[in-house]
PDB file of C-alpha atoms in Angstrom:
ATOM      1  CA  MET A   1     181.023 -32.477  12.817  1.00 52.00           C
ATOM      2  CA  PHE A   2     182.114 -36.125  13.132  1.00 55.00           C
ATOM      3  CA  PRO A   3     181.966 -37.785  16.558  1.00 49.00           C
ATOM      4  CA  GLU A   4     184.980 -39.305  18.280  1.00 57.00           C
ATOM      5  CA  ASP A   5     186.431 -42.676  17.194  1.00 57.00           C
ATOM      6  CA  ASP A   6     185.222 -44.440  20.322  1.00 64.00           C
ATOM      7  CA  GLU A   7     181.575 -43.844  19.501  1.00 73.00           C
ATOM      8  CA  ASP A   8     179.066 -46.305  18.205  1.00 85.00           C
ATOM      9  CA  PRO A   9     179.482 -47.166  14.475  1.00 86.00           C
ATOM     10  CA  ALA A  10     175.742 -46.659  13.932  1.00 84.00           C
ATOM     11  CA  ALA A  11     176.021 -43.144  15.327  1.00 84.00           C
ATOM     12  CA  LEU A  12     178.945 -42.477  13.008  1.00 85.00           C
ATOM     13  CA  PHE A  13     176.839 -43.644  10.061  1.00 85.00           C
ATOM     14  CA  ARG A  14     173.866 -41.429  11.020  1.00 82.00           C
ATOM     15  CA  ALA A  15     176.188 -38.461  11.445  1.00 85.00           C
ATOM     16  CA  ALA A  16     177.735 -39.069   7.994  1.00 86.00           C
ATOM     17  CA  ILE A  17     174.362 -39.371   6.296  1.00 86.00           C
ATOM     18  CA  GLY A  18     172.726 -36.404   7.862  1.00 85.00           C
ATOM     19  CA  ALA A  19     169.018 -35.801   8.237  1.00 84.00           C
ATOM     20  CA  VAL A  20     166.781 -38.371   6.570  1.00 81.00           C
ATOM     21  CA  THR A  21     163.078 -38.488   5.873  1.00 80.00           C
ATOM     22  CA  PRO A  22     161.467 -41.865   6.581  1.00 79.00           C
ATOM     23  CA  MET A  23     159.716 -43.472   3.582  1.00 77.00           C
ATOM     24  CA  ARG A  24     156.093 -44.360   3.927  1.00 74.00           C
ATOM     25  CA  GLU A  25     155.473 -48.061   4.260  1.00 71.00           C
ATOM     26  CA  GLN A  26     154.880 -49.973   1.038  1.00 67.00           C
ATOM     27  CA  SER A  27     153.910 -53.509   0.402  1.00 63.00           C
ATOM     28  CA  PRO A  28     156.968 -55.619  -0.274  1.00 63.00           C
ATOM     29  CA  SER A  29     157.480 -55.934  -4.002  1.00 65.00           C
ATOM     30  CA  ILE A  30     159.532 -58.497  -5.815  1.00 60.00           C
ATOM     31  CA  PRO A  31     161.913 -57.209  -8.466  1.00 63.00           C
ATOM     32  CA  ALA A  32     160.909 -58.132 -12.024  1.00 59.00           C
ATOM     33  CA  GLN A  33     163.882 -60.466 -12.412  1.00 67.00           C
ATOM     34  CA  GLN A  34     162.818 -62.534  -9.389  1.00 74.00           C
ATOM     35  CA  ARG A  35     159.082 -62.749 -10.116  1.00 73.00           C
ATOM     36  CA  PRO A  36     157.981 -66.204 -11.211  1.00 80.00           C
ATOM     37  CA  ARG A  37     157.003 -66.233 -14.846  1.00 80.00           C
ATOM     38  CA  PRO A  38     153.429 -67.269 -15.625  1.00 81.00           C
ATOM     39  CA  LYS A  39     152.980 -70.733 -17.043  1.00 84.00           C
ATOM     40  CA  PRO A  40     152.713 -70.636 -20.816  1.00 85.00           C
ATOM     41  CA  ARG A  41     149.245 -71.120 -22.278  1.00 84.00           C
ATOM     42  CA  ALA A  42     148.457 -72.175 -25.793  1.00 85.00           C
ATOM     43  CA  ARG A  43     145.937 -69.390 -26.321  1.00 86.00           C
ATOM     44  CA  MET A  44     145.564 -69.958 -30.043  1.00 86.00           C
ATOM     45  CA  ALA A  45     144.989 -73.678 -29.508  1.00 83.00           C
ATOM     46  CA  GLU A  46     142.382 -72.867 -26.856  1.00 84.00           C
ATOM     47  CA  GLN A  47     140.648 -70.477 -29.247  1.00 84.00           C
ATOM     48  CA  ASP A  48     140.753 -73.054 -32.042  1.00 81.00           C
ATOM     49  CA  GLU A  49     139.338 -75.695 -29.716  1.00 80.00           C
ATOM     50  CA  ALA A  50     136.524 -73.390 -28.578  1.00 80.00           C
ATOM     51  CA  GLN A  51     135.746 -72.472 -32.177  1.00 80.00           C
ATOM     52  CA  ALA A  52     135.735 -76.142 -33.224  1.00 74.00           C
ATOM     53  CA  ARG A  53     133.434 -77.047 -30.339  1.00 72.00           C
ATOM     54  CA  GLY A  54     131.051 -74.261 -31.345  1.00 73.00           C
ATOM     55  CA  GLU A  55     131.062 -75.369 -34.958  1.00 70.00           C
ATOM     56  CA  PHE A  56     130.665 -78.973 -33.882  1.00 63.00           C
ATOM     57  CA  ALA A  57     127.585 -78.083 -31.842  1.00 64.00           C
ATOM     58  CA  ARG A  58     126.206 -76.083 -34.770  1.00 64.00           C
ATOM     59  CA  LEU A  59     126.756 -78.997 -37.154  1.00 60.00           C
ATOM     60  CA  LEU A  60     125.060 -81.410 -34.796  1.00 56.00           C
ATOM     61  CA  GLN A  61     121.999 -79.205 -34.670  1.00 56.00           C
ATOM     62  CA  SER A  62     121.789 -78.325 -38.357  1.00 52.00           C
ATOM     63  CA  ALA A  63     122.657 -81.586 -40.135  1.00 58.00           C
ATOM     64  CA  LEU A  64     120.261 -84.421 -40.734  1.00 61.00           C
ATOM     65  CA  PRO A  65     121.168 -87.258 -38.404  1.00 68.00           C
ATOM     66  CA  LEU A  66     122.553 -90.479 -39.813  1.00 71.00           C
ATOM     67  CA  GLU A  67     120.569 -93.682 -39.441  1.00 68.00           C
ATOM     68  CA  GLY A  68     121.939 -96.964 -38.093  1.00 63.00           C
ATOM     69  CA  GLY A  69     122.620 -98.491 -41.523  1.00 72.00           C
ATOM     70  CA  ASP A  70     124.017 -95.343 -43.161  1.00 80.00           C
ATOM     71  CA  VAL A  71     127.598 -95.449 -44.395  1.00 84.00           C
ATOM     72  CA  LEU A  72     130.066 -92.906 -43.049  1.00 87.00           C
ATOM     73  CA  SER A  73     132.336 -91.522 -45.739  1.00 89.00           C
ATOM     74  CA  TYR A  74     134.606 -88.486 -45.983  1.00 90.00           C
ATOM     75  CA  ARG A  75     137.712 -87.520 -47.940  1.00 91.00           C
ATOM     76  CA  ARG A  76     139.713 -84.315 -47.981  1.00 91.00           C
ATOM     77  CA  ASP A  77     139.765 -82.646 -51.382  1.00 90.00           C
ATOM     78  CA  SER A  78     143.562 -82.947 -51.518  1.00 90.00           C
ATOM     79  CA  LEU A  79     143.397 -86.738 -51.155  1.00 90.00           C
ATOM     80  CA  PRO A  80     142.959 -88.892 -54.275  1.00 92.00           C
ATOM     81  CA  ASN A  81     139.633 -90.702 -54.579  1.00 92.00           C
ATOM     82  CA  ARG A  82     141.559 -93.972 -55.033  1.00 94.00           C
ATOM     83  CA  THR A  83     142.804 -93.660 -51.443  1.00 92.00           C
ATOM     84  CA  LEU A  84     139.219 -93.518 -50.156  1.00 91.00           C
ATOM     85  CA  GLN A  85     138.331 -96.571 -52.280  1.00 93.00           C
ATOM     86  CA  ARG A  86     141.250 -98.512 -50.771  1.00 93.00           C
ATOM     87  CA  LEU A  87     140.163 -97.443 -47.282  1.00 91.00           C
ATOM     88  CA  ARG A  88     136.564 -98.510 -48.020  1.00 90.00           C
ATOM     89  CA  LYS A  89     137.769-101.963 -49.079  1.00 91.00           C
ATOM     90  CA  GLY A  90     139.902-102.345 -45.942  1.00 90.00           C
ATOM     91  CA  HIS A  91     143.268-102.374 -47.728  1.00 92.00           C
ATOM     92  CA  TYR A  92     144.958-100.366 -44.962  1.00 93.00           C
ATOM     93  CA  SER A  93     146.280-102.146 -41.902  1.00 93.00           C
ATOM     94  CA  VAL A  94     144.512-101.002 -38.738  1.00 94.00           C
ATOM     95  CA  GLN A  95     147.123-100.044 -36.154  1.00 95.00           C
ATOM     96  CA  ASP A  96     144.855 -99.297 -33.182  1.00 95.00           C
ATOM     97  CA  GLU A  97     141.205 -99.446 -32.209  1.00 95.00           C
ATOM     98  CA  LEU A  98     138.777 -97.590 -29.944  1.00 95.00           C
ATOM     99  CA  ASP A  99     135.485 -99.139 -28.828  1.00 94.00           C
ATOM    100  CA  LEU A 100     132.874 -96.578 -27.748  1.00 92.00           C
ATOM    101  CA  HIS A 101     130.094 -99.071 -26.899  1.00 89.00           C
ATOM    102  CA  GLY A 102     128.302 -98.076 -23.704  1.00 86.00           C
ATOM    103  CA  ALA A 103     129.813 -94.583 -23.502  1.00 88.00           C
ATOM    104  CA  THR A 104     127.682 -91.475 -23.161  1.00 88.00           C
ATOM    105  CA  ALA A 105     128.069 -88.761 -25.801  1.00 87.00           C
ATOM    106  CA  ALA A 106     130.272 -86.666 -23.490  1.00 89.00           C
ATOM    107  CA  GLN A 107     132.453 -89.643 -22.563  1.00 92.00           C
ATOM    108  CA  ALA A 108     132.701 -90.734 -26.190  1.00 92.00           C
ATOM    109  CA  GLU A 109     133.769 -87.261 -27.320  1.00 92.00           C
ATOM    110  CA  ARG A 110     136.468 -87.106 -24.653  1.00 93.00           C
ATOM    111  CA  LEU A 111     137.669 -90.657 -25.406  1.00 95.00           C
ATOM    112  CA  LEU A 112     137.718 -90.027 -29.145  1.00 95.00           C
ATOM    113  CA  ARG A 113     139.682 -86.785 -28.845  1.00 93.00           C
ATOM    114  CA  GLN A 114     142.213 -88.439 -26.535  1.00 95.00           C
ATOM    115  CA  PHE A 115     142.487 -91.502 -28.783  1.00 95.00           C
ATOM    116  CA  LEU A 116     143.155 -89.385 -31.874  1.00 94.00           C
ATOM    117  CA  LEU A 117     145.762 -87.294 -30.045  1.00 93.00           C
ATOM    118  CA  GLU A 118     147.593 -90.411 -28.948  1.00 94.00           C
ATOM    119  CA  ALA A 119     147.332 -91.947 -32.426  1.00 94.00           C
ATOM    120  CA  HIS A 120     148.809 -88.771 -33.895  1.00 91.00           C
ATOM    121  CA  ASP A 121     151.578 -88.732 -31.266  1.00 91.00           C
ATOM    122  CA  HIS A 122     152.470 -92.345 -32.123  1.00 93.00           C
ATOM    123  CA  ASP A 123     152.340 -91.519 -35.848  1.00 93.00           C
ATOM    124  CA  LEU A 124     149.662 -94.105 -36.619  1.00 93.00           C
ATOM    125  CA  GLY A 125     148.311 -94.108 -40.164  1.00 92.00           C
ATOM    126  CA  CYS A 126     145.017 -96.007 -39.869  1.00 94.00           C
ATOM    127  CA  VAL A 127     142.759 -96.632 -36.869  1.00 96.00           C
ATOM    128  CA  ARG A 128     139.332 -98.175 -36.337  1.00 96.00           C
ATOM    129  CA  ILE A 129     136.638 -96.607 -34.180  1.00 95.00           C
ATOM    130  CA  ILE A 130     133.751 -98.827 -33.143  1.00 93.00           C
ATOM    131  CA  HIS A 131     130.679 -96.693 -32.477  1.00 90.00           C
ATOM    132  CA  GLY A 132     127.920 -99.251 -32.949  1.00 87.00           C
ATOM    133  CA  LYS A 133     124.922 -98.997 -35.213  1.00 81.00           C
ATOM    134  CA  GLY A 134     122.753 -97.275 -32.649  1.00 74.00           C
ATOM    135  CA  LEU A 135     119.930 -99.781 -32.853  1.00 67.00           C
ATOM    136  CA  GLN A 136     119.307 -99.399 -29.108  1.00 64.00           C
ATOM    137  CA  ALA A 137     119.257 -95.595 -29.277  1.00 61.00           C
ATOM    138  CA  ASP A 138     116.296 -93.627 -27.989  1.00 62.00           C
ATOM    139  CA  GLY A 139     114.312 -92.233 -30.879  1.00 65.00           C
ATOM    140  CA  GLY A 140     116.205 -94.445 -33.332  1.00 68.00           C
ATOM    141  CA  VAL A 141     118.996 -91.879 -33.884  1.00 76.00           C
ATOM    142  CA  PRO A 142     122.466 -93.400 -33.358  1.00 82.00           C
ATOM    143  CA  VAL A 143     124.066 -90.770 -31.139  1.00 84.00           C
ATOM    144  CA  LEU A 144     127.625 -92.102 -31.128  1.00 87.00           C
ATOM    145  CA  LYS A 145     127.666 -92.679 -34.875  1.00 87.00           C
ATOM    146  CA  ASN A 146     126.604 -89.079 -35.528  1.00 86.00           C
ATOM    147  CA  LEU A 147     129.082 -87.807 -32.953  1.00 88.00           C
ATOM    148  CA  VAL A 148     131.979 -89.697 -34.548  1.00 90.00           C
ATOM    149  CA  ASP A 149     131.007 -88.510 -38.043  1.00 89.00           C
ATOM    150  CA  ARG A 150     130.822 -84.835 -37.076  1.00 88.00           C
ATOM    151  CA  LEU A 151     133.935 -84.871 -34.904  1.00 90.00           C
ATOM    152  CA  LEU A 152     136.111 -86.603 -37.506  1.00 92.00           C
ATOM    153  CA  ARG A 153     135.061 -84.116 -40.202  1.00 90.00           C
ATOM    154  CA  LEU A 154     136.322 -81.222 -38.079  1.00 87.00           C
ATOM    155  CA  ARG A 155     139.750 -82.666 -37.251  1.00 89.00           C
ATOM    156  CA  ALA A 156     142.751 -81.387 -39.169  1.00 89.00           C
ATOM    157  CA  ASP A 157     144.650 -84.653 -38.679  1.00 91.00           C
ATOM    158  CA  VAL A 158     141.935 -86.783 -40.331  1.00 93.00           C
ATOM    159  CA  LEU A 159     142.543 -87.263 -44.053  1.00 93.00           C
ATOM    160  CA  ALA A 160     139.651 -89.625 -44.749  1.00 94.00           C
ATOM    161  CA  PHE A 161     137.275 -92.064 -43.111  1.00 94.00           C
ATOM    162  CA  HIS A 162     134.807 -94.691 -44.283  1.00 93.00           C
ATOM    163  CA  SER A 163     132.553 -97.239 -42.668  1.00 92.00           C
ATOM    164  CA  ALA A 164     134.444-100.467 -42.168  1.00 92.00           C
ATOM    165  CA  PRO A 165     134.019-103.484 -44.451  1.00 93.00           C
ATOM    166  CA  PRO A 166     131.503-106.053 -43.154  1.00 90.00           C
ATOM    167  CA  ASN A 167     134.234-108.303 -41.717  1.00 90.00           C
ATOM    168  CA  GLN A 168     135.588-105.360 -39.638  1.00 89.00           C
ATOM    169  CA  GLY A 169     132.332-104.084 -38.175  1.00 87.00           C
ATOM    170  CA  GLY A 170     130.403-102.761 -41.180  1.00 88.00           C
ATOM    171  CA  THR A 171     128.360 -99.636 -40.516  1.00 86.00           C
ATOM    172  CA  GLY A 172     128.982-100.020 -36.767  1.00 88.00           C
ATOM    173  CA  ALA A 173     132.638 -99.064 -37.143  1.00 92.00           C
ATOM    174  CA  VAL A 174     134.695 -96.596 -39.131  1.00 94.00           C
ATOM    175  CA  LEU A 175     138.233 -96.781 -40.540  1.00 95.00           C
ATOM    176  CA  VAL A 176     140.110 -93.496 -40.201  1.00 95.00           C
ATOM    177  CA  LEU A 177     143.140 -92.486 -42.231  1.00 95.00           C
ATOM    178  CA  LEU A 178     145.320 -90.060 -40.265  1.00 94.00           C
ATOM    179  CA  ALA A 179     147.863 -87.509 -41.443  1.00 90.00           C
ATOM    180  CA  ARG A 180     151.446 -88.275 -40.509  1.00 85.00           C
ATOM    181  CA  ARG A 181     153.432 -85.861 -38.348  1.00 75.00           C
TER     182      ARG A 181
END
């Protein structure tokens, strides 16, 4: 049954194995251990962001727009009213500032989101956002002021905000009190 010792080793192997049936060709597959893992995605954060954008758009359409001289003011229910009064009077030290003058609504939204993320990352407590009074706005509606108001109300890291005192920009700027990490 086995060939002589002087034969080809491959022939010896085939003789030892016996008859074989060739497998049909398959596409090369990578074992599960060697497959690259997909990059992680923050699906819940993406869903939250999409939901917030939808609500933001809904709020922009349903709410009465603010006028140039209107005061921006907001406080979370969990925050004492005294804190908002101190913010209104400018008692908190401003640690950073963002000026949105000349930006389109889309640019301003992107800049504001990025600014607030960075402020949160650096654990800043109070920031100033200059949006302008909107006196040059078409139709008399201050676009950036309304954008800032609506966006800040929807952010979880914003505890309170109020239009700045007159010596810090008045109704053309807003002081924002941020939650600490």
